[in-house]
mmCIF file with all atom_site columns, C-alpha atoms in Angstrom:
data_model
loop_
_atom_site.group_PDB
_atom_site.id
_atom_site.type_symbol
_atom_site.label_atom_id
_atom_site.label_alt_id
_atom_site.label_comp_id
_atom_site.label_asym_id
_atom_site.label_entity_id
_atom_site.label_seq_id
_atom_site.pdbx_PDB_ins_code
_atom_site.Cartn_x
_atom_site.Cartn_y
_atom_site.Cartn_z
_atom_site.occupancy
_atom_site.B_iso_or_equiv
_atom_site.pdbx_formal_charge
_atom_site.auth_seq_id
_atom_site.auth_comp_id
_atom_site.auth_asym_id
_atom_site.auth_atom_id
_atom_site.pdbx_PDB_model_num
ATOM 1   C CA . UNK F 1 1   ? 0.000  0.000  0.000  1.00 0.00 ? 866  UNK F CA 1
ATOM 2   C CA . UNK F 1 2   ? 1.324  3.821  -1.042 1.00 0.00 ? 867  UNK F CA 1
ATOM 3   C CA . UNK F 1 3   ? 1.211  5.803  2.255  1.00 0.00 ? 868  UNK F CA 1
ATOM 4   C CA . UNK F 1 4   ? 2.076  9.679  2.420  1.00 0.00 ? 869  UNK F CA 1
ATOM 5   C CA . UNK F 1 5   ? 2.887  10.801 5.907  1.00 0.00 ? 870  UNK F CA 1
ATOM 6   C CA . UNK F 1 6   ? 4.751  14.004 7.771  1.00 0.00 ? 871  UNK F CA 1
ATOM 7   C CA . UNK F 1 7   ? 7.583  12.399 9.809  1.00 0.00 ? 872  UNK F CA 1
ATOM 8   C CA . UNK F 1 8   ? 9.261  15.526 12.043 1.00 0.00 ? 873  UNK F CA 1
ATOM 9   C CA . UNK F 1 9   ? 8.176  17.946 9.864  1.00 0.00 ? 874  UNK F CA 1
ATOM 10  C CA . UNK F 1 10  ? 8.899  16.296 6.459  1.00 0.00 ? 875  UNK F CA 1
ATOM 11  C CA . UNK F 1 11  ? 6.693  14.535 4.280  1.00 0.00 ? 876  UNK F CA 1
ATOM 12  C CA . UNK F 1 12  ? 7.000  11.274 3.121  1.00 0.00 ? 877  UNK F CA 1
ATOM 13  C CA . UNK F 1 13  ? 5.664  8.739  0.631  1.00 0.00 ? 878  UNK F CA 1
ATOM 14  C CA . UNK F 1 14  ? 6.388  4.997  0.423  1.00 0.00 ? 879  UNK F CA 1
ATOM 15  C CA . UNK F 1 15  ? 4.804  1.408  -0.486 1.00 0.00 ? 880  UNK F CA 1
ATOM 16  C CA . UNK F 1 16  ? 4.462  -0.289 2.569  1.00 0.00 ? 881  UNK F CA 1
ATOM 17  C CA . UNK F 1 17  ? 3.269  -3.992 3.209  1.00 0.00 ? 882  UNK F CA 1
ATOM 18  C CA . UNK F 1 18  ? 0.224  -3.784 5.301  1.00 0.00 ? 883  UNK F CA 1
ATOM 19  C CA . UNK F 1 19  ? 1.112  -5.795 8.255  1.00 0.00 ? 884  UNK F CA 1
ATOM 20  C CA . UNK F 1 20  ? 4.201  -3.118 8.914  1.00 0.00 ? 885  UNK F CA 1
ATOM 21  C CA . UNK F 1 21  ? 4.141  -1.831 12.340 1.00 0.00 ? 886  UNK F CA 1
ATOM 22  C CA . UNK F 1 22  ? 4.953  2.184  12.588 1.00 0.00 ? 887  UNK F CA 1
ATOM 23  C CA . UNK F 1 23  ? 7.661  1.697  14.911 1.00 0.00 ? 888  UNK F CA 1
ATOM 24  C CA . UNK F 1 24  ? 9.433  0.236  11.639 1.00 0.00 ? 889  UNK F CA 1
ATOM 25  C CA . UNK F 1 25  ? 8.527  1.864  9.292  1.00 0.00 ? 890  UNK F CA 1
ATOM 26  C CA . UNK F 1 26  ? 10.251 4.861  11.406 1.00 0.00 ? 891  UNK F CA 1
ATOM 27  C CA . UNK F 1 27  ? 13.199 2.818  12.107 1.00 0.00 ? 892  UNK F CA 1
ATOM 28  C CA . UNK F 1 28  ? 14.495 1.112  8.751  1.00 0.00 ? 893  UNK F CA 1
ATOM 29  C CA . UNK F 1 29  ? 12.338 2.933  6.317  1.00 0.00 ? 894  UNK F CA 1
ATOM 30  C CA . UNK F 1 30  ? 13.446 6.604  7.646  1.00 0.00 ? 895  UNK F CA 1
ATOM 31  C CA . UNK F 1 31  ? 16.399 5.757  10.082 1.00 0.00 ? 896  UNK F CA 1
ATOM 32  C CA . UNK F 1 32  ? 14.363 7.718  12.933 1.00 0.00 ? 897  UNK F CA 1
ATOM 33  C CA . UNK F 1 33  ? 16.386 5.202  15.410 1.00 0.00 ? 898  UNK F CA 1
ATOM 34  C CA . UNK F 1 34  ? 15.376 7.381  17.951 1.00 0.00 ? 899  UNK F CA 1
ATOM 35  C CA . UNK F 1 35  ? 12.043 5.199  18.329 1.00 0.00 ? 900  UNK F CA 1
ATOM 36  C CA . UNK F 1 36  ? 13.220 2.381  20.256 1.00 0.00 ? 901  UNK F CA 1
ATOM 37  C CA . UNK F 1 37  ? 11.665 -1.028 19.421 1.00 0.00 ? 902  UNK F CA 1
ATOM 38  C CA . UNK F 1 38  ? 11.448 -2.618 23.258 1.00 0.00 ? 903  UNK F CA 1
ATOM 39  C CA . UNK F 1 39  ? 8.549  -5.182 23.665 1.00 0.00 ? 904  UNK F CA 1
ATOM 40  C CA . UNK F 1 40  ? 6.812  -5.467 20.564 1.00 0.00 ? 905  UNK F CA 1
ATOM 41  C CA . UNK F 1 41  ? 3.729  -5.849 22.642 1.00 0.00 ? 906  UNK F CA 1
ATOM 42  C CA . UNK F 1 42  ? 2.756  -2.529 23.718 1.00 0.00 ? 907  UNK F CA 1
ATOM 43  C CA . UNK F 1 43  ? 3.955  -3.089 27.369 1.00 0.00 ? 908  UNK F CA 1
ATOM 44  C CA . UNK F 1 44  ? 6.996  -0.731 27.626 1.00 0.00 ? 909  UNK F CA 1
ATOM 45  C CA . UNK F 1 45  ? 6.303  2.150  25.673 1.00 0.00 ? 910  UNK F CA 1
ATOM 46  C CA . UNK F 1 46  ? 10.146 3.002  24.527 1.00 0.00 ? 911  UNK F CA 1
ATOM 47  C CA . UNK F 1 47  ? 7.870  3.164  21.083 1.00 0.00 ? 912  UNK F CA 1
ATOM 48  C CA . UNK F 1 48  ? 6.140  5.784  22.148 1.00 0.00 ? 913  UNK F CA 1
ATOM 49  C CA . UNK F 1 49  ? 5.559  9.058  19.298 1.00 0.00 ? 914  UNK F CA 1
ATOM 50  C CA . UNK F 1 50  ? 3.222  11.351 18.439 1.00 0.00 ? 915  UNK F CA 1
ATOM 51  C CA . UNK F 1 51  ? 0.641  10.798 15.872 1.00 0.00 ? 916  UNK F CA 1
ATOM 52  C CA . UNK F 1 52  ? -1.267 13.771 15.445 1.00 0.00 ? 917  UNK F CA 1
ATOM 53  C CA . UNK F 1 53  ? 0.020  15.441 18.147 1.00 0.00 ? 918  UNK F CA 1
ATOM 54  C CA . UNK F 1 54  ? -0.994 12.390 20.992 1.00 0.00 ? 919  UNK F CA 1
ATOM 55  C CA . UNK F 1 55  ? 1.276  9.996  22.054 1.00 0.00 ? 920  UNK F CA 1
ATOM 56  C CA . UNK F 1 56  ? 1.137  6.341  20.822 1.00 0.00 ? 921  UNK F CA 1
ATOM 57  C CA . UNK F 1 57  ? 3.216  3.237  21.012 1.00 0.00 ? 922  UNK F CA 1
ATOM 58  C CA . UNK F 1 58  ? 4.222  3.129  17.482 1.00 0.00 ? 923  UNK F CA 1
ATOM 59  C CA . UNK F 1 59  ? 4.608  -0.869 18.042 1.00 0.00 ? 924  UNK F CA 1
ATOM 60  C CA . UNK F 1 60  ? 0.562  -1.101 18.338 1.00 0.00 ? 925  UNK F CA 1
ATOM 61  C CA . UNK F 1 61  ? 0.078  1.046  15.262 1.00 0.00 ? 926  UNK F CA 1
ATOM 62  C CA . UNK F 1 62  ? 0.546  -0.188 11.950 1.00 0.00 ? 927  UNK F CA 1
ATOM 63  C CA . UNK F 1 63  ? 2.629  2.298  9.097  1.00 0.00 ? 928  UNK F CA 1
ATOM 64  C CA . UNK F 1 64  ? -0.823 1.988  6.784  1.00 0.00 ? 929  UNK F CA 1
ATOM 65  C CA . UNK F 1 65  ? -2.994 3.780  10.093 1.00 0.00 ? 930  UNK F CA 1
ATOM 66  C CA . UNK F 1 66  ? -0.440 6.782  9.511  1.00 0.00 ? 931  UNK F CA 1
ATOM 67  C CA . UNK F 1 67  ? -1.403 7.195  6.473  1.00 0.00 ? 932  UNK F CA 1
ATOM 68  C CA . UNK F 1 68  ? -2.046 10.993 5.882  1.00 0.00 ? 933  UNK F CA 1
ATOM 69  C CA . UNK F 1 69  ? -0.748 11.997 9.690  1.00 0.00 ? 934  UNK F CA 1
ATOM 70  C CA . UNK F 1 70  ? 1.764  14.155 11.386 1.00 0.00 ? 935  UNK F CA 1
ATOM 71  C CA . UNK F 1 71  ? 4.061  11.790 13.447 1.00 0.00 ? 936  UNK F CA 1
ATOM 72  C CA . UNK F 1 72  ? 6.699  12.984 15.467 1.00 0.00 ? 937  UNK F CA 1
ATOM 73  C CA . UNK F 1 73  ? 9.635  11.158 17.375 1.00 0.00 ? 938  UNK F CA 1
ATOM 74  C CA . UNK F 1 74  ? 12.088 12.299 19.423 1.00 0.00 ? 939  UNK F CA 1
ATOM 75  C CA . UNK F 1 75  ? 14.449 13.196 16.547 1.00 0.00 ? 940  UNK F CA 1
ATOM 76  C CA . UNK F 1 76  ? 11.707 15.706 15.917 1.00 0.00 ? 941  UNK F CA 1
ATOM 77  C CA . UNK F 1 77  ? 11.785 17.796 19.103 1.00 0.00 ? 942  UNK F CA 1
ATOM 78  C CA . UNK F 1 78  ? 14.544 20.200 18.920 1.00 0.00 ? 943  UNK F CA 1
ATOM 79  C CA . UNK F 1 79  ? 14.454 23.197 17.498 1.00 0.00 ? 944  UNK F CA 1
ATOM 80  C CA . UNK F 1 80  ? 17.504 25.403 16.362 1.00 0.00 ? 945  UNK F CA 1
ATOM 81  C CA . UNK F 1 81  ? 19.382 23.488 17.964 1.00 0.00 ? 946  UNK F CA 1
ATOM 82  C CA . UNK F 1 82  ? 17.763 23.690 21.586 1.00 0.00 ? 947  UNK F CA 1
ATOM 83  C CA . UNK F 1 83  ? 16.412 20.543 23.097 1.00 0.00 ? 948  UNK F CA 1
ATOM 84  C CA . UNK F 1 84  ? 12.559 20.245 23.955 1.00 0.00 ? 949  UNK F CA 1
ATOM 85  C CA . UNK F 1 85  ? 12.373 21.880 27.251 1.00 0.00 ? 950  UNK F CA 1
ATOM 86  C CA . UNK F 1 86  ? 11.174 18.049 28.411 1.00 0.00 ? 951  UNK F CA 1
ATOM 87  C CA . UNK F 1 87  ? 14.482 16.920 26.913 1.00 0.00 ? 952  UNK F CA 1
ATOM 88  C CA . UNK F 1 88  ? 16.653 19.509 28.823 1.00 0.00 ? 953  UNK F CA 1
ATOM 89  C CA . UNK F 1 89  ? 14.598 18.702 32.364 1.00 0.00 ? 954  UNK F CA 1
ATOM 90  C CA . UNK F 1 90  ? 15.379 15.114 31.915 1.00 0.00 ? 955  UNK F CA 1
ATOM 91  C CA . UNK F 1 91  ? 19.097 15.945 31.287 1.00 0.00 ? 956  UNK F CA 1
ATOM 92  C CA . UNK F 1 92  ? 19.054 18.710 33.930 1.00 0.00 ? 957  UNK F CA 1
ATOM 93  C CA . UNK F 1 93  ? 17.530 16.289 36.479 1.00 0.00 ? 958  UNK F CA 1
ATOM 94  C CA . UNK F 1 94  ? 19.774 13.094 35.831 1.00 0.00 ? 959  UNK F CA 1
ATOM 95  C CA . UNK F 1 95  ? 16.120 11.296 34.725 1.00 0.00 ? 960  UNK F CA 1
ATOM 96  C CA . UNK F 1 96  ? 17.964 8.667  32.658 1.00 0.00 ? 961  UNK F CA 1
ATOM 97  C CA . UNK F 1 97  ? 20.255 5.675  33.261 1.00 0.00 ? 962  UNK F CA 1
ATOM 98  C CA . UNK F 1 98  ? 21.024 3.471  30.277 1.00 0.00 ? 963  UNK F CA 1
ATOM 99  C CA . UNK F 1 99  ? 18.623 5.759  28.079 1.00 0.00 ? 964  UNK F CA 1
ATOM 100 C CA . UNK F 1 100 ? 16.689 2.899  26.306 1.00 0.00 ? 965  UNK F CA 1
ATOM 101 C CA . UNK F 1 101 ? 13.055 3.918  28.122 1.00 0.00 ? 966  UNK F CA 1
ATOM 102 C CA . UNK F 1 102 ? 14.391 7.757  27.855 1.00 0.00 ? 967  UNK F CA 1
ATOM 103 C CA . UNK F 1 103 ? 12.830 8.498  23.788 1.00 0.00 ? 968  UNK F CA 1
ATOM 104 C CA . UNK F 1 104 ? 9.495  7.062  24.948 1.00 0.00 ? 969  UNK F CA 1
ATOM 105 C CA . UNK F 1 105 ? 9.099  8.588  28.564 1.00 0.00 ? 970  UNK F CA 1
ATOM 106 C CA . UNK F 1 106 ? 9.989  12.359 27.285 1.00 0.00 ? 971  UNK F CA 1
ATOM 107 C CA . UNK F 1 107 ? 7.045  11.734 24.285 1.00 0.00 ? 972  UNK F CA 1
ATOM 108 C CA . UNK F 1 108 ? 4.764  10.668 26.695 1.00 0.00 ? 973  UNK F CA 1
ATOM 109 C CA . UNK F 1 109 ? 5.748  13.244 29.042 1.00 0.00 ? 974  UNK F CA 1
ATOM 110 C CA . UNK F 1 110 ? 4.673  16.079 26.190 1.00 0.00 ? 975  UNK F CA 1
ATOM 111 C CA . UNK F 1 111 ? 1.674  14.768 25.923 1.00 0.00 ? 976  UNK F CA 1
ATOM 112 C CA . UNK F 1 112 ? 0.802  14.688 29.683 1.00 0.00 ? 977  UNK F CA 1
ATOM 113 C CA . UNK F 1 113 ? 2.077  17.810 30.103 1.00 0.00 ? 978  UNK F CA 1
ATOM 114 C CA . UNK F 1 114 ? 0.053  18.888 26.765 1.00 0.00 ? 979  UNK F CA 1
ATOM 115 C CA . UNK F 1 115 ? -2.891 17.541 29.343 1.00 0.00 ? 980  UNK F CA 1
ATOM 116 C CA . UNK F 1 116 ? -2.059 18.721 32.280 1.00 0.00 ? 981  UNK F CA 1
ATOM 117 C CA . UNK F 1 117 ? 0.052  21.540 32.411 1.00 0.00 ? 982  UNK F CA 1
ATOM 118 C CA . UNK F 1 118 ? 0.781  21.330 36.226 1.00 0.00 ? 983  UNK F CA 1
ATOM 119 C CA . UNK F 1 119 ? 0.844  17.751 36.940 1.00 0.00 ? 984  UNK F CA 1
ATOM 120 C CA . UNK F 1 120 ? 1.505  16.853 40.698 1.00 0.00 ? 985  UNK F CA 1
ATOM 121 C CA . UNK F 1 121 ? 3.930  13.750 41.573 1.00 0.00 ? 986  UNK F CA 1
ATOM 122 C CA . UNK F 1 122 ? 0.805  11.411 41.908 1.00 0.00 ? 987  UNK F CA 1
ATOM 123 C CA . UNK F 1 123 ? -0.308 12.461 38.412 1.00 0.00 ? 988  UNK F CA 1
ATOM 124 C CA . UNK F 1 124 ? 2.577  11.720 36.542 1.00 0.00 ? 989  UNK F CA 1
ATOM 125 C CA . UNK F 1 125 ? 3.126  8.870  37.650 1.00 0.00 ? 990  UNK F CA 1
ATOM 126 C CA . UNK F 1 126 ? -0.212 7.978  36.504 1.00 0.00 ? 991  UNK F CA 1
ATOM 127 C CA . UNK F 1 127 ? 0.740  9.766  33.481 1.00 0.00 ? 992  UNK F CA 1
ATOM 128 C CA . UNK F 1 128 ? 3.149  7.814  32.726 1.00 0.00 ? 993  UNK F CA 1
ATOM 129 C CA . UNK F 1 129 ? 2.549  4.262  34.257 1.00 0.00 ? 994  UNK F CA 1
ATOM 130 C CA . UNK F 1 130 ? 2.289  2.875  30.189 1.00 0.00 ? 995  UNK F CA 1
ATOM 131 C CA . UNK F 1 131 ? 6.346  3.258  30.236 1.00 0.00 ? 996  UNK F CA 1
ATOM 132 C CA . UNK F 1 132 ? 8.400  1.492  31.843 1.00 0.00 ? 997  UNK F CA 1
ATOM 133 C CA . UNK F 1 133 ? 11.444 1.963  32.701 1.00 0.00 ? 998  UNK F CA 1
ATOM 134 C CA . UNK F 1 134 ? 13.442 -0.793 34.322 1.00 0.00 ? 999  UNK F CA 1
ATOM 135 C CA . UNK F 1 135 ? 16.855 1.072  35.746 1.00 0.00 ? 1000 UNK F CA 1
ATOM 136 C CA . UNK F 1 136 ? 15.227 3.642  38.181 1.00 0.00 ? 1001 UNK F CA 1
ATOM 137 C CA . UNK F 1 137 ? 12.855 4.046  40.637 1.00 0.00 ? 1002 UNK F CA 1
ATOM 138 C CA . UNK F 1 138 ? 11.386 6.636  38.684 1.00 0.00 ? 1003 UNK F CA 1
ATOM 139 C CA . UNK F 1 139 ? 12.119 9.893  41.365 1.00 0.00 ? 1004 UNK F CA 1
ATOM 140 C CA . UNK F 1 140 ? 14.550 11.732 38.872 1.00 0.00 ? 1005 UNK F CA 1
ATOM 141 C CA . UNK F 1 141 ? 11.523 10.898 35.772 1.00 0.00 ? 1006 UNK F CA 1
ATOM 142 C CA . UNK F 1 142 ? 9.044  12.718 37.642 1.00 0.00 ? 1007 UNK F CA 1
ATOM 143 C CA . UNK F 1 143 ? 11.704 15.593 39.121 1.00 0.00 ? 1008 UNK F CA 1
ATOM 144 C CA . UNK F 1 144 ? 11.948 16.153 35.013 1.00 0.00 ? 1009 UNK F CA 1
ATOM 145 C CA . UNK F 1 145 ? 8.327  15.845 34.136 1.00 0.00 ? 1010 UNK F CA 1
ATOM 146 C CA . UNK F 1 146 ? 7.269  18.632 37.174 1.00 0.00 ? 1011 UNK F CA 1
ATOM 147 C CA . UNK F 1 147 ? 10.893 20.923 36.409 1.00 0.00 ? 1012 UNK F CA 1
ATOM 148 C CA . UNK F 1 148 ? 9.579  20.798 32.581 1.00 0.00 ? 1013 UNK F CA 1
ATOM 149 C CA . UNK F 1 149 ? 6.392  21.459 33.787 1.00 0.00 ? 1014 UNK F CA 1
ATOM 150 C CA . UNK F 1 150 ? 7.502  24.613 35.666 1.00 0.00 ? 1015 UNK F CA 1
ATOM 151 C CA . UNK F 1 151 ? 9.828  25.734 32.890 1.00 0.00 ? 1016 UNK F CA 1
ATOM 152 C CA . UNK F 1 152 ? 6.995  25.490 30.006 1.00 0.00 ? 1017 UNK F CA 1
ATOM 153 C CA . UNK F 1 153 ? 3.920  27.372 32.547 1.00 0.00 ? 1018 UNK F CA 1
ATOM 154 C CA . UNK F 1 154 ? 2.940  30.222 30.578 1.00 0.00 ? 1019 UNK F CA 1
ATOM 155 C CA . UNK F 1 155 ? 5.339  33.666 31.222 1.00 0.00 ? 1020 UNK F CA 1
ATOM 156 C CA . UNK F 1 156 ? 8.379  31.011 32.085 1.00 0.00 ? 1021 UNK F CA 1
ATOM 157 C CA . UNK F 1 157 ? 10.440 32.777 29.135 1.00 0.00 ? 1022 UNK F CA 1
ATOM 158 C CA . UNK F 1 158 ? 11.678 31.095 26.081 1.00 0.00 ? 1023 UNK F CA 1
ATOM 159 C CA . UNK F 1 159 ? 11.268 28.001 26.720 1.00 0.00 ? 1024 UNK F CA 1
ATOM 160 C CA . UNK F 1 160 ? 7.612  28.196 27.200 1.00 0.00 ? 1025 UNK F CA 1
ATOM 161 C CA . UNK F 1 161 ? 7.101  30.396 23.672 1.00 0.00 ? 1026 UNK F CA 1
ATOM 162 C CA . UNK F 1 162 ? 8.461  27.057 22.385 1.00 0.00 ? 1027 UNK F CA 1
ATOM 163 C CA . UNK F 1 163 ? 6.314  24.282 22.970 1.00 0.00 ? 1028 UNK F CA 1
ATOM 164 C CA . UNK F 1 164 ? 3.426  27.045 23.443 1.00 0.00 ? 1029 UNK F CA 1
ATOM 165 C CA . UNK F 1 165 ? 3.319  26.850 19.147 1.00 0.00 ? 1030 UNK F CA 1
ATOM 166 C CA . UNK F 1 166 ? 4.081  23.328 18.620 1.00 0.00 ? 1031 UNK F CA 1
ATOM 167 C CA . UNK F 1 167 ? 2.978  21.070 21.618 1.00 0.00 ? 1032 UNK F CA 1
ATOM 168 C CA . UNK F 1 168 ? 0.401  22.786 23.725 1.00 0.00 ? 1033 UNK F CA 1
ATOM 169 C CA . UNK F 1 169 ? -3.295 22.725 21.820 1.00 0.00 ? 1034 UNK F CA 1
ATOM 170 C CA . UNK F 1 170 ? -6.605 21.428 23.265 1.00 0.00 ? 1035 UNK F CA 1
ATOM 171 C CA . UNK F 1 171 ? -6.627 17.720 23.415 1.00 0.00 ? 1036 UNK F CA 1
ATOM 172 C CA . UNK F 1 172 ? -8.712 15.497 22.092 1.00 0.00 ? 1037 UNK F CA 1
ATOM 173 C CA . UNK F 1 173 ? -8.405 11.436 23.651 1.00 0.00 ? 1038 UNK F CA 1
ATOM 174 C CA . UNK F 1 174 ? -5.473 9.641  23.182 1.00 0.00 ? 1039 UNK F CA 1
ATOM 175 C CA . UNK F 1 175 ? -5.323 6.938  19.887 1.00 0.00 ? 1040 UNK F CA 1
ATOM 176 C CA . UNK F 1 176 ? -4.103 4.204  22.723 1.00 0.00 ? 1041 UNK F CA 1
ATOM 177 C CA . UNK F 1 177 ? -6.060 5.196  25.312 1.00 0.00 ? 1042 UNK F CA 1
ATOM 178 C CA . UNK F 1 178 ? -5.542 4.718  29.160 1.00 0.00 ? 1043 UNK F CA 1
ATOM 179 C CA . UNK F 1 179 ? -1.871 5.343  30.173 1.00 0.00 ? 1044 UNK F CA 1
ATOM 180 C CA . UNK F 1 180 ? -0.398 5.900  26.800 1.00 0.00 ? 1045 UNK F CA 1
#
């Protein structure tokens, strides 16, 4: 099947079997490596992307489903060369150990955040509990999510004019549903 989606901002077209998962399509079609393939079964979310601006776990979504839709993966995020202000808190706050969950949690963490602007401790780890991540105890994840939080609140300077264009719109329910 001929699909025609925006991948990070650029548009692509390809012939894709049918039974191709997303997750790689974005890996060995377009090299977006970023997208980690963990589980294959949904479980982990180190998939996880946006697809129309929600978060999904590209392993549960097949390449033909994008067809026509704006994905975006974690290659996608910076801008002019800054990181994502979700990408610097998890830097800034030491929220990563090996890095393999790291692509997925800061995607899903947009989209909570795109939810939920000011997200308390209990909250994002409900938030997040469709990621797992299997090196911390998840303190320095949330630290991130509520620092990124704090940075992006409207009048927080630069930072927040960022994501205020690209990430923050009203929200419609999430493709997966539940967690993520």
């Amino acid at each position: 099947m001929r699909i025609t989606v925006s991948v990070d901002g650029t548009r692509y077209t390809d012939d894709v079997e049918p039974r191709m998962l997303l997750v790689h399509y974005l890996r060995e079609r377009l090299g977006k490596t970023g997208t980690v393939v963990g589980c294959d079964t949904s479980n982990c979310g180190a998939c996880t992307v946006h697809l129309d601006g929600h978060s999904v776990k590209s392993c549960s979504v097949l390449a033909v489903q994008a067809d026509g839709c704006e994905v975006t993966t974690i290659e996608g995020l910076a801008r002019d060369g800054q990181m994502h202000p979700v990408q610097q808190a998890f830097h800034d706050n030491h929220a990563l150990q090996c890095g393999f969950c790291t692509p997925g949690m800061i995607m899903q963490a947009i989209d909570l955040l795109a939810d939920d602007p000011d997200p308390d401790e209990n909250a994002v780890r409900h938030g997040l509990e469709g990621n797992l991540c299997r090196c911390t105890g998840y303190q320095n994840i949330v630290r991130a999510v509520r620092d990124a939080a704090q940075k992006m609140a409207p009048g927080a300077g630069p930072a927040a004019e960022q994501v205020s264009d690209t990430e923050i719109t009203s929200r419609a329910p999430s493709h997966t549903g539940g967690g993520n």
